[in-house]
Every structure is written in C-alpha cells, then in structure tokens.
mmCIF file of C-alpha atoms in Angstrom:
data_model
loop_
_atom_site.group_PDB
_atom_site.id
_atom_site.type_symbol
_atom_site.label_atom_id
_atom_site.label_comp_id
_atom_site.label_asym_id
_atom_site.label_seq_id
_atom_site.Cartn_x
_atom_site.Cartn_y
_atom_site.Cartn_z
ATOM 1 C CA MET A 1 63.098 39.779 17.513
ATOM 2 C CA SER A 2 62.249 41.569 20.753
ATOM 3 C CA GLU A 3 64.702 42.092 23.585
ATOM 4 C CA CYS A 4 65.287 38.948 25.658
ATOM 5 C CA THR A 5 63.635 39.033 29.102
ATOM 6 C CA HIS A 6 65.324 35.745 30.152
ATOM 7 C CA ASP A 7 61.888 34.382 31.030
ATOM 8 C CA CYS A 8 61.823 31.216 28.901
ATOM 9 C CA SER A 9 58.421 30.142 30.227
ATOM 10 C CA SER A 10 56.682 32.959 28.330
ATOM 11 C CA CYS A 11 58.898 33.003 25.238
ATOM 12 C CA GLY A 12 58.394 31.090 22.004
ATOM 13 C CA GLU A 13 61.818 31.807 20.518
ATOM 14 C CA SER A 14 64.286 28.953 20.078
ATOM 15 C CA CYS A 15 67.523 30.705 20.937
ATOM 16 C CA GLY A 16 70.829 29.534 22.311
ATOM 17 C CA GLU A 17 70.080 30.985 25.736
ATOM 18 C CA ARG A 18 66.861 29.021 26.291
ATOM 19 C CA THR A 19 67.016 27.457 29.752
ATOM 20 C CA GLN A 20 63.803 25.410 29.689
ATOM 21 C CA PRO A 21 63.202 22.600 27.205
ATOM 22 C CA GLN A 22 60.302 22.984 24.828
ATOM 23 C CA ASP A 23 57.487 20.457 25.109
ATOM 24 C CA LEU A 24 57.749 18.459 21.874
ATOM 25 C CA ARG A 25 55.066 15.900 22.718
ATOM 26 C CA LYS A 26 52.557 15.172 19.982
ATOM 27 C CA PRO A 27 48.834 14.763 20.644
ATOM 28 C CA ALA A 28 47.527 11.231 20.374
ATOM 29 C CA ASN A 29 44.793 10.357 17.930
ATOM 30 C CA ALA A 30 41.525 11.959 19.002
ATOM 31 C CA HIS A 31 40.030 8.502 19.512
ATOM 32 C CA SER A 32 42.906 7.230 21.669
ATOM 33 C CA HIS A 33 42.716 7.363 25.460
ATOM 34 C CA ILE A 34 45.840 5.824 26.964
ATOM 35 C CA LYS A 35 46.532 5.840 30.682
ATOM 36 C CA LYS A 36 50.209 4.805 30.700
ATOM 37 C CA VAL A 37 52.943 4.586 28.057
ATOM 38 C CA ILE A 38 55.886 2.339 28.920
ATOM 39 C CA ALA A 39 58.897 1.910 26.637
ATOM 40 C CA VAL A 40 60.945 -1.294 26.559
ATOM 41 C CA ALA A 41 64.471 -0.421 25.482
ATOM 42 C CA SER A 42 68.071 -1.574 25.363
ATOM 43 C CA GLY A 43 71.319 -0.035 24.304
ATOM 44 C CA LYS A 44 72.243 -3.082 22.243
ATOM 45 C CA GLY A 45 70.453 -5.468 19.901
ATOM 46 C CA GLY A 46 70.223 -9.209 20.416
ATOM 47 C CA VAL A 47 69.308 -9.142 24.110
ATOM 48 C CA GLY A 48 65.721 -10.342 23.596
ATOM 49 C CA LYS A 49 64.088 -6.958 24.041
ATOM 50 C CA SER A 50 61.120 -7.688 21.758
ATOM 51 C CA ALA A 51 60.439 -11.014 23.478
ATOM 52 C CA VAL A 52 60.474 -9.200 26.827
ATOM 53 C CA ALA A 53 58.122 -6.500 25.489
ATOM 54 C CA CYS A 54 55.684 -9.071 24.088
ATOM 55 C CA THR A 55 55.642 -11.277 27.179
ATOM 56 C CA LEU A 56 55.238 -8.196 29.399
ATOM 57 C CA ALA A 57 52.260 -7.061 27.324
ATOM 58 C CA ALA A 58 50.741 -10.546 27.478
ATOM 59 C CA ALA A 59 51.283 -10.690 31.241
ATOM 60 C CA MET A 60 49.603 -7.311 31.713
ATOM 61 C CA ALA A 61 46.662 -8.374 29.539
ATOM 62 C CA ALA A 62 46.336 -11.525 31.663
ATOM 63 C CA ARG A 63 45.825 -9.194 34.630
ATOM 64 C CA GLY A 64 42.681 -7.914 32.925
ATOM 65 C CA LYS A 65 44.212 -4.708 31.581
ATOM 66 C CA LYS A 66 43.537 -3.210 28.162
ATOM 67 C CA VAL A 67 46.908 -3.363 26.421
ATOM 68 C CA GLY A 68 48.520 -2.217 23.178
ATOM 69 C CA ILE A 69 51.988 -2.568 21.654
ATOM 70 C CA LEU A 70 53.552 0.055 19.396
ATOM 71 C CA ASP A 71 56.342 -1.609 17.435
ATOM 72 C CA ALA A 72 58.832 1.246 17.077
ATOM 73 C CA ASP A 73 61.531 -0.995 15.605
ATOM 74 C CA ILE A 74 60.689 0.158 12.091
ATOM 75 C CA THR A 75 63.541 -1.566 10.225
ATOM 76 C CA GLY A 76 63.351 -4.801 12.230
ATOM 77 C CA PRO A 77 59.718 -5.300 13.272
ATOM 78 C CA SER A 78 59.011 -8.574 15.055
ATOM 79 C CA VAL A 79 55.963 -7.966 17.249
ATOM 80 C CA PRO A 80 53.322 -9.218 14.747
ATOM 81 C CA GLN A 81 55.159 -12.537 14.349
ATOM 82 C CA ALA A 82 55.124 -13.119 18.104
ATOM 83 C CA PHE A 83 51.326 -12.847 18.087
ATOM 84 C CA ASN A 84 50.756 -14.644 14.758
ATOM 85 C CA ILE A 85 49.428 -11.481 13.092
ATOM 86 C CA HIS A 86 50.111 -11.471 9.355
ATOM 87 C CA ARG A 87 47.223 -9.440 7.902
ATOM 88 C CA ARG A 88 47.401 -5.872 6.611
ATOM 89 C CA ALA A 89 46.199 -3.020 8.813
ATOM 90 C CA LEU A 90 42.987 -1.251 7.840
ATOM 91 C CA GLY A 91 41.818 2.311 8.332
ATOM 92 C CA ASP A 92 38.770 4.539 8.331
ATOM 93 C CA GLU A 93 37.998 8.231 8.571
ATOM 94 C CA ASP A 94 39.275 8.279 12.156
ATOM 95 C CA GLY A 95 42.739 6.887 11.370
ATOM 96 C CA ILE A 96 44.679 3.626 11.157
ATOM 97 C CA LEU A 97 43.096 0.680 12.959
ATOM 98 C CA PRO A 98 45.480 -1.510 14.962
ATOM 99 C CA ALA A 99 45.458 -5.270 14.598
ATOM 100 C CA VAL A 100 43.978 -7.171 17.545
ATOM 101 C CA THR A 101 45.417 -10.448 18.841
ATOM 102 C CA GLN A 102 43.474 -13.475 20.017
ATOM 103 C CA GLY A 103 43.862 -12.217 23.583
ATOM 104 C CA GLY A 104 42.655 -8.710 22.773
ATOM 105 C CA ILE A 105 46.018 -6.937 22.627
ATOM 106 C CA LYS A 106 46.093 -4.140 20.064
ATOM 107 C CA LEU A 107 49.261 -3.696 18.041
ATOM 108 C CA MET A 108 50.693 -1.586 15.260
ATOM 109 C CA SER A 109 53.840 -2.355 13.303
ATOM 110 C CA LEU A 110 55.258 -1.404 9.940
ATOM 111 C CA ASN A 111 54.936 -5.053 8.943
ATOM 112 C CA LEU A 112 51.175 -4.508 8.948
ATOM 113 C CA LEU A 113 51.498 -1.757 6.343
ATOM 114 C CA ILE A 114 54.012 -3.065 3.789
ATOM 115 C CA GLU A 115 53.001 -5.415 0.971
ATOM 116 C CA HIS A 116 55.285 -8.280 1.948
ATOM 117 C CA GLU A 117 56.609 -8.981 5.444
ATOM 118 C CA THR A 118 60.112 -9.592 4.111
ATOM 119 C CA ASP A 119 60.314 -6.302 2.191
ATOM 120 C CA PRO A 120 63.236 -4.264 3.583
ATOM 121 C CA VAL A 121 62.615 -0.795 4.947
ATOM 122 C CA VAL A 122 65.326 1.325 3.318
ATOM 123 C CA TRP A 123 64.548 4.680 4.922
ATOM 124 C CA ARG A 124 66.671 7.406 6.432
ATOM 125 C CA GLY A 125 66.382 8.355 10.096
ATOM 126 C CA PRO A 126 63.924 11.277 9.820
ATOM 127 C CA VAL A 127 61.462 9.187 7.778
ATOM 128 C CA ILE A 128 61.681 6.325 10.283
ATOM 129 C CA ALA A 129 61.121 8.732 13.165
ATOM 130 C CA GLY A 130 58.130 10.199 11.336
ATOM 131 C CA ALA A 131 56.572 6.741 11.009
ATOM 132 C CA VAL A 132 56.871 6.222 14.761
ATOM 133 C CA GLU A 133 55.147 9.558 15.371
ATOM 134 C CA GLN A 134 52.321 8.497 13.062
ATOM 135 C CA PHE A 135 51.857 5.282 15.023
ATOM 136 C CA TRP A 136 51.022 7.583 17.930
ATOM 137 C CA THR A 137 49.088 10.384 16.217
ATOM 138 C CA ASP A 138 47.253 8.451 13.474
ATOM 139 C CA VAL A 139 46.458 5.063 15.042
ATOM 140 C CA VAL A 140 43.069 4.660 16.729
ATOM 141 C CA TRP A 141 44.194 2.936 19.910
ATOM 142 C CA GLY A 142 40.907 3.452 21.728
ATOM 143 C CA GLU A 143 40.830 2.876 25.486
ATOM 144 C CA LEU A 144 44.076 1.422 26.830
ATOM 145 C CA ASP A 145 45.423 0.987 30.323
ATOM 146 C CA TYR A 146 48.955 0.383 28.998
ATOM 147 C CA LEU A 147 50.678 1.035 25.691
ATOM 148 C CA PHE A 148 54.051 -0.709 25.514
ATOM 149 C CA VAL A 149 56.553 0.669 23.003
ATOM 150 C CA ASP A 150 59.014 -1.892 21.646
ATOM 151 C CA MET A 151 62.039 0.279 20.929
ATOM 152 C CA PRO A 152 64.883 -0.365 18.496
ATOM 153 C CA PRO A 153 68.328 -0.764 20.079
ATOM 154 C CA GLY A 154 70.606 2.208 20.556
ATOM 155 C CA THR A 155 70.177 5.884 21.362
ATOM 156 C CA GLY A 156 69.435 7.286 17.901
ATOM 157 C CA ASP A 157 66.537 8.921 16.081
ATOM 158 C CA VAL A 158 63.721 6.597 17.131
ATOM 159 C CA PRO A 159 64.422 6.471 20.897
ATOM 160 C CA LEU A 160 64.824 10.242 20.844
ATOM 161 C CA THR A 161 61.518 10.606 18.976
ATOM 162 C CA VAL A 162 59.683 8.307 21.379
ATOM 163 C CA PHE A 163 61.040 9.992 24.502
ATOM 164 C CA GLN A 164 60.329 13.491 23.188
ATOM 165 C CA SER A 165 57.105 13.004 21.214
ATOM 166 C CA LEU A 166 55.180 10.534 23.378
ATOM 167 C CA PRO A 167 54.149 11.029 27.022
ATOM 168 C CA VAL A 168 56.341 8.165 28.244
ATOM 169 C CA ASP A 169 55.628 7.321 31.881
ATOM 170 C CA GLY A 170 58.662 5.094 32.235
ATOM 171 C CA VAL A 171 61.111 2.781 30.518
ATOM 172 C CA VAL A 172 62.116 -0.810 31.234
ATOM 173 C CA ILE A 173 65.719 -1.520 30.244
ATOM 174 C CA VAL A 174 66.643 -4.995 28.968
ATOM 175 C CA THR A 175 70.183 -6.289 29.235
ATOM 176 C CA ALA A 176 72.211 -9.515 29.151
ATOM 177 C CA PRO A 177 74.958 -10.781 31.480
ATOM 178 C CA GLN A 178 77.986 -9.760 29.402
ATOM 179 C CA ALA A 179 79.925 -6.767 30.719
ATOM 180 C CA LEU A 180 80.031 -5.203 27.249
ATOM 181 C CA VAL A 181 76.226 -5.217 27.086
ATOM 182 C CA GLY A 182 76.066 -3.634 30.519
ATOM 183 C CA MET A 183 78.275 -0.770 29.389
ATOM 184 C CA ILE A 184 76.093 -0.097 26.350
ATOM 185 C CA VAL A 185 72.862 -0.423 28.334
ATOM 186 C CA THR A 186 74.186 2.227 30.693
ATOM 187 C CA LYS A 187 74.136 4.600 27.727
ATOM 188 C CA ALA A 188 70.402 3.940 27.278
ATOM 189 C CA VAL A 189 69.792 4.597 30.968
ATOM 190 C CA HIS A 190 71.696 7.867 30.802
ATOM 191 C CA MET A 191 69.770 8.903 27.687
ATOM 192 C CA ALA A 192 66.459 8.371 29.478
ATOM 193 C CA GLU A 193 67.714 10.367 32.448
ATOM 194 C CA MET A 194 68.873 13.213 30.187
ATOM 195 C CA LEU A 195 65.348 13.415 28.734
ATOM 196 C CA ASP A 196 63.654 13.183 32.149
ATOM 197 C CA VAL A 197 62.078 9.788 31.426
ATOM 198 C CA PRO A 198 61.836 7.641 34.585
ATOM 199 C CA VAL A 199 63.711 4.335 34.375
ATOM 200 C CA LEU A 200 61.494 1.755 36.075
ATOM 201 C CA GLY A 201 64.139 -0.935 36.365
ATOM 202 C CA ILE A 202 66.288 -3.480 34.543
ATOM 203 C CA VAL A 203 65.476 -6.945 33.215
ATOM 204 C CA GLU A 204 68.413 -9.281 32.665
ATOM 205 C CA ASN A 205 67.669 -11.745 29.888
ATOM 206 C CA TYR A 206 69.652 -14.946 29.226
ATOM 207 C CA SER A 207 70.702 -14.805 32.866
ATOM 208 C CA PHE A 208 71.178 -18.576 33.190
ATOM 209 C CA PHE A 209 70.230 -21.955 31.757
ATOM 210 C CA ARG A 210 68.181 -24.245 33.978
ATOM 211 C CA CYS A 211 69.096 -27.895 33.430
ATOM 212 C CA PRO A 212 65.939 -29.937 32.699
ATOM 213 C CA ASP A 213 67.506 -32.996 34.348
ATOM 214 C CA CYS A 214 69.000 -31.738 37.606
ATOM 215 C CA GLY A 215 67.320 -28.331 37.886
ATOM 216 C CA GLY A 216 70.671 -26.620 38.363
ATOM 217 C CA GLU A 217 71.202 -23.087 37.078
ATOM 218 C CA HIS A 218 74.216 -22.552 34.840
ATOM 219 C CA PRO A 219 75.419 -19.041 33.848
ATOM 220 C CA VAL A 220 76.172 -19.776 30.184
ATOM 221 C CA PHE A 221 77.384 -16.225 29.497
ATOM 222 C CA GLY A 222 79.334 -15.945 32.723
ATOM 223 C CA PRO A 223 78.347 -14.727 36.180
ATOM 224 C CA SER A 224 75.520 -12.239 36.247
ATOM 225 C CA THR A 225 76.551 -8.600 36.553
ATOM 226 C CA ILE A 226 73.040 -7.199 36.877
ATOM 227 C CA ASP A 227 73.033 -6.618 40.629
ATOM 228 C CA ALA A 228 76.255 -4.610 40.524
ATOM 229 C CA LEU A 229 75.111 -2.669 37.447
ATOM 230 C CA ALA A 230 71.711 -1.901 38.973
ATOM 231 C CA ALA A 231 73.324 -0.758 42.227
ATOM 232 C CA GLN A 232 75.696 1.478 40.286
ATOM 233 C CA LEU A 233 72.771 3.042 38.420
ATOM 234 C CA GLY A 234 70.492 3.178 41.453
ATOM 235 C CA LEU A 235 67.813 1.030 39.791
ATOM 236 C CA PRO A 236 65.830 -2.055 40.831
ATOM 237 C CA VAL A 237 66.316 -5.433 39.170
ATOM 238 C CA LEU A 238 62.861 -6.356 37.887
ATOM 239 C CA ALA A 239 63.673 -9.885 36.718
ATOM 240 C CA LYS A 240 66.408 -12.338 35.824
ATOM 241 C CA LEU A 241 65.160 -14.431 32.916
ATOM 242 C CA PRO A 242 66.615 -17.813 31.956
ATOM 243 C CA ILE A 243 67.556 -19.020 28.497
ATOM 244 C CA ASP A 244 64.311 -20.727 27.549
ATOM 245 C CA ARG A 245 64.084 -22.638 24.290
ATOM 246 C CA SER A 246 60.351 -23.220 24.680
ATOM 247 C CA LEU A 247 59.673 -19.489 25.018
ATOM 248 C CA ALA A 248 61.762 -18.767 21.935
ATOM 249 C CA GLN A 249 59.765 -21.396 20.051
ATOM 250 C CA ALA A 250 56.478 -19.903 21.247
ATOM 251 C CA VAL A 251 57.530 -16.462 19.991
ATOM 252 C CA ASP A 252 58.644 -17.900 16.645
ATOM 253 C CA GLU A 253 55.326 -19.702 16.248
ATOM 254 C CA GLY A 254 53.189 -16.720 17.268
ATOM 255 C CA ARG A 255 52.037 -18.279 20.559
ATOM 256 C CA VAL A 256 53.460 -15.764 23.025
ATOM 257 C CA GLU A 257 50.040 -15.137 24.617
ATOM 258 C CA GLU A 258 49.595 -18.850 25.301
ATOM 259 C CA TYR A 259 52.995 -19.396 26.895
ATOM 260 C CA ALA A 260 52.843 -20.322 30.584
ATOM 261 C CA PRO A 261 54.054 -19.592 33.082
ATOM 262 C CA ASN A 262 54.674 -16.103 31.744
ATOM 263 C CA PRO A 263 58.202 -15.084 32.868
ATOM 264 C CA MET A 264 57.177 -11.408 33.038
ATOM 265 C CA ALA A 265 54.147 -11.925 35.280
ATOM 266 C CA GLY A 266 56.010 -10.617 38.315
ATOM 267 C CA VAL A 267 57.204 -7.546 36.444
ATOM 268 C CA ALA A 268 53.661 -6.822 35.238
ATOM 269 C CA GLN A 269 52.432 -7.051 38.823
ATOM 270 C CA ALA A 270 55.184 -4.700 40.018
ATOM 271 C CA LEU A 271 54.409 -2.125 37.326
ATOM 272 C CA ASP A 272 50.649 -2.333 37.780
ATOM 273 C CA GLN A 273 50.571 -0.463 41.038
ATOM 274 C CA PRO A 274 48.456 2.622 41.863
#
C-alpha cells in the first residue's frame, strides 16, 4: 500500500481514513432507460405502504407516464396481487422480463419467480439484498419515466441496498397517526438523510374515517400528528389519506388501477414537476 496522500477522490483504497463515500450504485440493465427512481418507504410495517405505492404508480400512469414498480419487499411481496398479476415472469437473452398490467405498468416481484405464491422466502439478509439488486441490474425495464420501489419496513439490509445501489431520486415516507409510528418513521427519514437521499415528503395513511351518512371525519386512531412531525423534520405533508374500505377491497381484488378517484392523484401531480 502506497503512502496516503489524503486525497480520497483519486484513491481506490477502502481505509479507515476515507473521507468521501464510495459510489456503490449498480448499472441498470443495458436495455433499461429510467428517468426517475422514487422509493416508497416507512419505518414500520402495517401503515399501508404498498397500497400507497401501488395507487401512486397507478396515478402517475393515469397522467400518461411510463411507469414501473420494483417490489423490494422480498419476504412479503404484495404488489402483483394489487394488480391481479399471478403469472410467472419470463426472460430472454437480454434479461428478466417484467410483468405488464392491464394499464401498462411494468412490475417485478419475487412472487413472479417462485413456484407458488404462498411459498415462504426463508433467506438471510445478504441473499435478499442480492435479489433486490438483480431486480435492478437484470430486469429489462425498457423506457420508463418513473420506477417506484416498494420498500420493506425498517432500516435494514434492503433499504440500505436500495439507497446505495440504485440512483434513487427521492423517497416518499408513509406513516400513520399514532405517535409510536411517527417515532419509528423518523428513523427512516434520518436514514435517508444519512445516505443523501432526498425525502420528498410524508403521506399519512389511515388519517381519519369519513362517515358515509353524515360526511363527518373521525380520527379513529386519535388526532393526527403529521403536521407537527413534518414541521419537526422540515418536510411537506403530501397527503392525508382516509381509512377506505373500498380501496382496500380494490387492492385485495387486484383492481387498484380501476379505483377512482385515485387518492394519490394529487401526490402524483406534485411529484411530476419539471
């Protein structure tokens, strides 16, 4: 090893004194041309993150954009179900071919590769992270305006892999009204900031229940804390979504593209700016 010049920009060594982070991003498949990569994340499970990711993708596609979804929740994939995709993925000499929904959204999920949808994925962290990398490097995404990445909850191997290996342009954080969820979501925000990934804003799901009889809004999980949390973190509130049984049913039945009005239409419009 040569004498250290303290110029990390021209040095390939990985030493303890390195002051500039190495670029760990992986090249996309040679036949993929993606303009923007946006992650949809949360610090905690059960906040409706996948439903938000799927409705956001559908809303962006409704704006005439070419859209894809990378389902990075390897052990709990749910994106194919939301779009009624149950067939196995195919491939050719160029790579793995994503499934395409009725509305033209391209998607890739581990559920498209395993023999049975209910087969458990009993893999350790590095193997799971490697699968996510392959969804980026080996899948032929083609021409996309937006690739949305549905992240697993937490701040572990997969979020770290996505933030470091993919050219993420920004992340949308999904939360719920409970104070405990807000505390955990703050961890996800801080992780993104540590890795220099812009946080585009926060979506509060299950914000209230709208009575079908009187139209009144009732905070089932207590008063919303999103405005105070967003102000504390210096982030915009992108949306406050109600508890909506009909949306949940549409996702369960694979009709997320058909659901109207799309609750994420305003968020899609806000993100789709020059």
